[in-house]
mmCIF file of C-alpha atoms and ligand atoms in Angstrom:
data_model
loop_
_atom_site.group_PDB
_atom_site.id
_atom_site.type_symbol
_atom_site.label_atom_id
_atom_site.label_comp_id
_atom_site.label_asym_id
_atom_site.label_seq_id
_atom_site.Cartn_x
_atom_site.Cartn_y
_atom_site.Cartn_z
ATOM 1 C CA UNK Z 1 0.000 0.000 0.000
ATOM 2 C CA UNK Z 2 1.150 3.979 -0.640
ATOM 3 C CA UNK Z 3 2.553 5.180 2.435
ATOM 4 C CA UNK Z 4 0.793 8.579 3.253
ATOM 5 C CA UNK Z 5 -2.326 6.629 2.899
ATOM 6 C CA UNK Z 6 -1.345 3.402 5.077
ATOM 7 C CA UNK Z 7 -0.207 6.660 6.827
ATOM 8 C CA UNK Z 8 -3.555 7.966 7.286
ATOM 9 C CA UNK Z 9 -5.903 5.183 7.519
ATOM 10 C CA UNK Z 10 -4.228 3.640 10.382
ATOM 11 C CA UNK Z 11 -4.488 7.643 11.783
ATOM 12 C CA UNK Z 12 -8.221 7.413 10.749
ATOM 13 C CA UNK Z 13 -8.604 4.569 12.061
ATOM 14 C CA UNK Z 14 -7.168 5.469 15.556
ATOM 15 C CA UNK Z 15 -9.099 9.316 15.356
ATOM 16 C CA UNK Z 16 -12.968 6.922 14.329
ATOM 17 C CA UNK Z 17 -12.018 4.534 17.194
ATOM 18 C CA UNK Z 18 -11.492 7.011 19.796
ATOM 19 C CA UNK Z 19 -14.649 8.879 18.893
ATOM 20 C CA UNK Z 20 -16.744 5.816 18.540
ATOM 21 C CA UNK Z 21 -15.843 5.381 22.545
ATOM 22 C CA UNK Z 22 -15.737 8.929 23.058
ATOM 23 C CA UNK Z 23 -19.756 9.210 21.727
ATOM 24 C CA UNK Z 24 -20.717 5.973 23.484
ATOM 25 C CA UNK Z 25 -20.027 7.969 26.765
ATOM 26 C CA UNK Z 26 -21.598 11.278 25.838
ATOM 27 C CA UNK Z 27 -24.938 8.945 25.060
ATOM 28 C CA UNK Z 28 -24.155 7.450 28.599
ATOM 29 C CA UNK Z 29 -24.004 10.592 30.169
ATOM 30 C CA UNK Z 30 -27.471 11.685 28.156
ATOM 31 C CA UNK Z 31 -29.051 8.590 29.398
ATOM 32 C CA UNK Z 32 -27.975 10.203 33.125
ATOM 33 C CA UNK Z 33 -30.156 13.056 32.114
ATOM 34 C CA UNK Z 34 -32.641 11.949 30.931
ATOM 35 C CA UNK Z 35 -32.265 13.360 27.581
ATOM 36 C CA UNK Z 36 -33.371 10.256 25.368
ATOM 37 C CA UNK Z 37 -33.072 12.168 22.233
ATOM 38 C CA UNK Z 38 -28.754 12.808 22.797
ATOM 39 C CA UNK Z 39 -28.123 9.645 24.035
ATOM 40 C CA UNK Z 40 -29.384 7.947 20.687
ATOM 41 C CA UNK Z 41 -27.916 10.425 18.525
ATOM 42 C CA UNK Z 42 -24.718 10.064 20.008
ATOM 43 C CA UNK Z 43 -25.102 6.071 19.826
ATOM 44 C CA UNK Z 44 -25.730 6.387 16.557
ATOM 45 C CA UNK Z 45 -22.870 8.467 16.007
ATOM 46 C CA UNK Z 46 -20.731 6.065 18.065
ATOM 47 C CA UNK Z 47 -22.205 3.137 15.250
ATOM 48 C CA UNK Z 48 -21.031 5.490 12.812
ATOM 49 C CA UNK Z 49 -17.219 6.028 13.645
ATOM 50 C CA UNK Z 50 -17.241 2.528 14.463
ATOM 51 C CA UNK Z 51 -18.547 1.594 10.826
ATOM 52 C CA UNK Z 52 -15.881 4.222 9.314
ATOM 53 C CA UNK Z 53 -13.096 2.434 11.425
ATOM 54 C CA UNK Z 54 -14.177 -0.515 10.065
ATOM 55 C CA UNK Z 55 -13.702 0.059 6.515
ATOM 56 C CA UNK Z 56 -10.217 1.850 7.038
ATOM 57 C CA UNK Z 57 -9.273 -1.597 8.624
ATOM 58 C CA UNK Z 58 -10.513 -4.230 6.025
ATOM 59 C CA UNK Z 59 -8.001 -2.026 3.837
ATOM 60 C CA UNK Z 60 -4.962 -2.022 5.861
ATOM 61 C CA UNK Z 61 -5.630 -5.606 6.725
ATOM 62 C CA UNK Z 62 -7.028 -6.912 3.053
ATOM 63 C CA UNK Z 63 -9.296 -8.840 4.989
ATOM 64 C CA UNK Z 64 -10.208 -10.308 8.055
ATOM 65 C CA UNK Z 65 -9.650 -13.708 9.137
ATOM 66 C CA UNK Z 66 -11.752 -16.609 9.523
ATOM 67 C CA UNK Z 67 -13.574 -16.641 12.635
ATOM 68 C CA UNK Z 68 -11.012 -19.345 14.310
ATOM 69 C CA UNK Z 69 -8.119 -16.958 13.141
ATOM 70 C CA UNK Z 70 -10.142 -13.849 14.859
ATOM 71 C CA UNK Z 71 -10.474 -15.799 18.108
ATOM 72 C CA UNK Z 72 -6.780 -16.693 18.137
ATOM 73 C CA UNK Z 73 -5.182 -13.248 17.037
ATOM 74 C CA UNK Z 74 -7.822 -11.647 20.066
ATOM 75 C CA UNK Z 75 -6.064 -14.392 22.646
ATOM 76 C CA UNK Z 76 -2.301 -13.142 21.418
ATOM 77 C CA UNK Z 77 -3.656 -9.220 21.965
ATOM 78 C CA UNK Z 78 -5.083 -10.340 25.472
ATOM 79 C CA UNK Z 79 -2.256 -12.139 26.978
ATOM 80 C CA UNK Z 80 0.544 -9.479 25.248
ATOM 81 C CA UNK Z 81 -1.889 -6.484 27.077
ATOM 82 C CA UNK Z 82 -1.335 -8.722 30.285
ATOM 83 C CA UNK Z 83 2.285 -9.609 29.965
ATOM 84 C CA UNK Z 84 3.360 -6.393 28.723
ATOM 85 C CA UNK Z 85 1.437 -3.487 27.482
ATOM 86 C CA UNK Z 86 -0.508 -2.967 31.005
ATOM 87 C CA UNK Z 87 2.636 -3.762 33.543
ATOM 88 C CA UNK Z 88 4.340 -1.129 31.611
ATOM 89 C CA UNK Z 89 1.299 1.547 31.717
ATOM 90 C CA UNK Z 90 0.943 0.775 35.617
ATOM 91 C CA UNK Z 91 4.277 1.191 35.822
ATOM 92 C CA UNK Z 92 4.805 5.088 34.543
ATOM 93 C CA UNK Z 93 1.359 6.114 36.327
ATOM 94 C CA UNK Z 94 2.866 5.085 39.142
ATOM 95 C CA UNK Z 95 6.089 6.936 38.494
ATOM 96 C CA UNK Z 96 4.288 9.720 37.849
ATOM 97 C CA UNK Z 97 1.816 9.403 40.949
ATOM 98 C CA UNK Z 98 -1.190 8.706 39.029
ATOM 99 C CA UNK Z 99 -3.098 6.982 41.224
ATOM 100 C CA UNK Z 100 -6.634 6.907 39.266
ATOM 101 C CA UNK Z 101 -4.950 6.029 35.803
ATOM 102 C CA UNK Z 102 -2.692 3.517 37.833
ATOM 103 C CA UNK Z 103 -5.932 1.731 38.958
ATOM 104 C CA UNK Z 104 -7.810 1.628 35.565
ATOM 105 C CA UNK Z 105 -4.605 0.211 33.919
ATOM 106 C CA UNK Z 106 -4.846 -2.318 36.722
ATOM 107 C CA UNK Z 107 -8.432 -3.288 36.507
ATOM 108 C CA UNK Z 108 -7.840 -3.626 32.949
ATOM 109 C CA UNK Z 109 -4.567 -6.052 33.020
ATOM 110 C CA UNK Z 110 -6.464 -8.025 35.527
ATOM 111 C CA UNK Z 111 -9.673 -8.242 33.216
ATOM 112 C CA UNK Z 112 -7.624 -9.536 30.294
ATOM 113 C CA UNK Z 113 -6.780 -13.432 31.739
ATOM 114 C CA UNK Z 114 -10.535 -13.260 32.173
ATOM 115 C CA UNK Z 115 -11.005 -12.569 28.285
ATOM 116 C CA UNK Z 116 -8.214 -14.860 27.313
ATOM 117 C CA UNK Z 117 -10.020 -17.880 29.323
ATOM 118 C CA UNK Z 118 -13.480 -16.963 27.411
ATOM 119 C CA UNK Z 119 -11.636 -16.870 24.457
ATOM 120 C CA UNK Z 120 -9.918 -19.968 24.638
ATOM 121 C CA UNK Z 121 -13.310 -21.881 25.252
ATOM 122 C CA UNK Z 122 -14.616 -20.247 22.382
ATOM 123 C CA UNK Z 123 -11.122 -21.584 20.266
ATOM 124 C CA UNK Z 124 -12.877 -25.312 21.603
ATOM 125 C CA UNK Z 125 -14.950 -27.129 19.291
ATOM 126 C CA UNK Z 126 -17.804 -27.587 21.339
ATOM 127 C CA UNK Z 127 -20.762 -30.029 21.336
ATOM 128 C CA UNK Z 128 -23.269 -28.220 22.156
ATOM 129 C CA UNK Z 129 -22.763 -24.690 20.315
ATOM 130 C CA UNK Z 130 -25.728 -22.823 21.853
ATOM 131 C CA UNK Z 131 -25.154 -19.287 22.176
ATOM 132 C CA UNK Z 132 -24.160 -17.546 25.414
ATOM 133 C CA UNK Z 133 -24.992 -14.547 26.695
ATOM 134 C CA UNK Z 134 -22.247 -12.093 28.020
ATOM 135 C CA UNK Z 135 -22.845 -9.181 30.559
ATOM 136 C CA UNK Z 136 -19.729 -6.741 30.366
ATOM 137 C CA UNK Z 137 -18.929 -4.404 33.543
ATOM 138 C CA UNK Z 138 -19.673 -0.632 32.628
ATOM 139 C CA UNK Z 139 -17.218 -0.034 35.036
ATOM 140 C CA UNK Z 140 -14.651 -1.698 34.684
ATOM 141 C CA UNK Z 141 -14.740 -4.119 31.165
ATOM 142 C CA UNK Z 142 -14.945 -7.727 32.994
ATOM 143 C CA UNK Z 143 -17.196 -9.994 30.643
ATOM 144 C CA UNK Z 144 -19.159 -12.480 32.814
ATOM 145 C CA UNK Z 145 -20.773 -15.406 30.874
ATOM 146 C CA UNK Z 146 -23.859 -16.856 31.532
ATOM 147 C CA UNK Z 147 -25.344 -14.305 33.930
ATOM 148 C CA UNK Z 148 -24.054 -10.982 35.355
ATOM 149 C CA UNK Z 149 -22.504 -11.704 39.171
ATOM 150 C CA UNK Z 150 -23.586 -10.456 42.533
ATOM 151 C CA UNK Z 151 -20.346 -8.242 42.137
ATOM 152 C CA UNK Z 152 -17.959 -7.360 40.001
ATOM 153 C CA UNK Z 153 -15.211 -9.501 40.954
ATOM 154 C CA UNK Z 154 -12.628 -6.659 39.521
ATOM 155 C CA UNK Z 155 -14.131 -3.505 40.515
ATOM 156 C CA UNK Z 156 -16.931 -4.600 42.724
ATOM 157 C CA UNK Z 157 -19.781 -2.951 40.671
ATOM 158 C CA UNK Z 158 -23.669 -4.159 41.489
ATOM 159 C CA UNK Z 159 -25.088 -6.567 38.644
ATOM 160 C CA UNK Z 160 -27.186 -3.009 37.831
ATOM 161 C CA UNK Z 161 -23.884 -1.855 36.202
ATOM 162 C CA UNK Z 162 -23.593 -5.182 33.740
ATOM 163 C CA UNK Z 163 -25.085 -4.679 30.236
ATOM 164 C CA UNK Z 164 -26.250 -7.864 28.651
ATOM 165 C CA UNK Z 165 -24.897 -8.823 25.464
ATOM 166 C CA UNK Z 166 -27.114 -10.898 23.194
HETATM 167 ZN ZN1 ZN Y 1 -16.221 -4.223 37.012
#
């Protein structure tokens, strides 16, 4: 691929990614007021950047794998966030006496073994291939299978801050 544009989809892709997130908590903080009408916009704005970051990515990457592939390449990203992206993150926050940012970096390392293990079941030919449903922590990430738990064993949210996934 041409260099300025590898150049700027991958910066496209970054810029769509971050907004996607950043407009999935504006519509959260709508839904705190009570202003229906915001939150969806902004959730369908977050669906757009998401569907723009999308396409920049099928054409850096050519194409996406199979669904086995997907599965494995998401266990490599978990455990090398685990081993060393977030040790070195928690690291500098705590040089720098970041104590908030140091404790989001570690609630994230420690929910990625938790995402490895799902995903290695999922890598499992199973049986019985029924779907399962997936609450994820709004606080803190964790993905519980099944059903969401008395308390987020990470962060120790209530079950009220799991969002089904289905
Ligand atoms: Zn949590």
């Amino acid at each position: 691929m041409a260099e300025k544009t590898e150049k700027n989809l991958l910066s496209i892709l970054s810029a769509e990614s971050k907004m996607a997130a950043r407009h999935t908590a504006f519509a959260q903080k709508a839904d705190h007021e009570a202003d229906t009408r915001a939150a969806r916009l902004f959730r369908a704005f977050s669906e757009s950047k998401s569907v723009q970051a999308r396409r920049c990515l099928l054409l850096l990457r050519g194409r996406i794998g199979t669904t086995r592939e997907n599965l494995a390449a998401a266990l490599e990203l978990e455990r090398q966030a685990y081993d060393a992206l977030y040790p070195r993150l928690i690291r500098e926050a705590e040089d720098e006496g970041m104590k908030t940012a140091e404790m989001v970096f570690s609630q994230s390392r420690e929910v990625a073994p938790v995402q490895a293990a799902l995903l290695e079941k999922a890598l499992i030919p199973e049986k019985d291939s029924n779907p399962v449903d997936y609450y994820v922590c709004q606080v803190c990430g964790y993905v519980s299978e099944n059903r969401a738990p008395e308390k987020c064993p990470i962060c120790g949210a209530i079950p009220g801050k799991f969002k089904p996934i289905v």
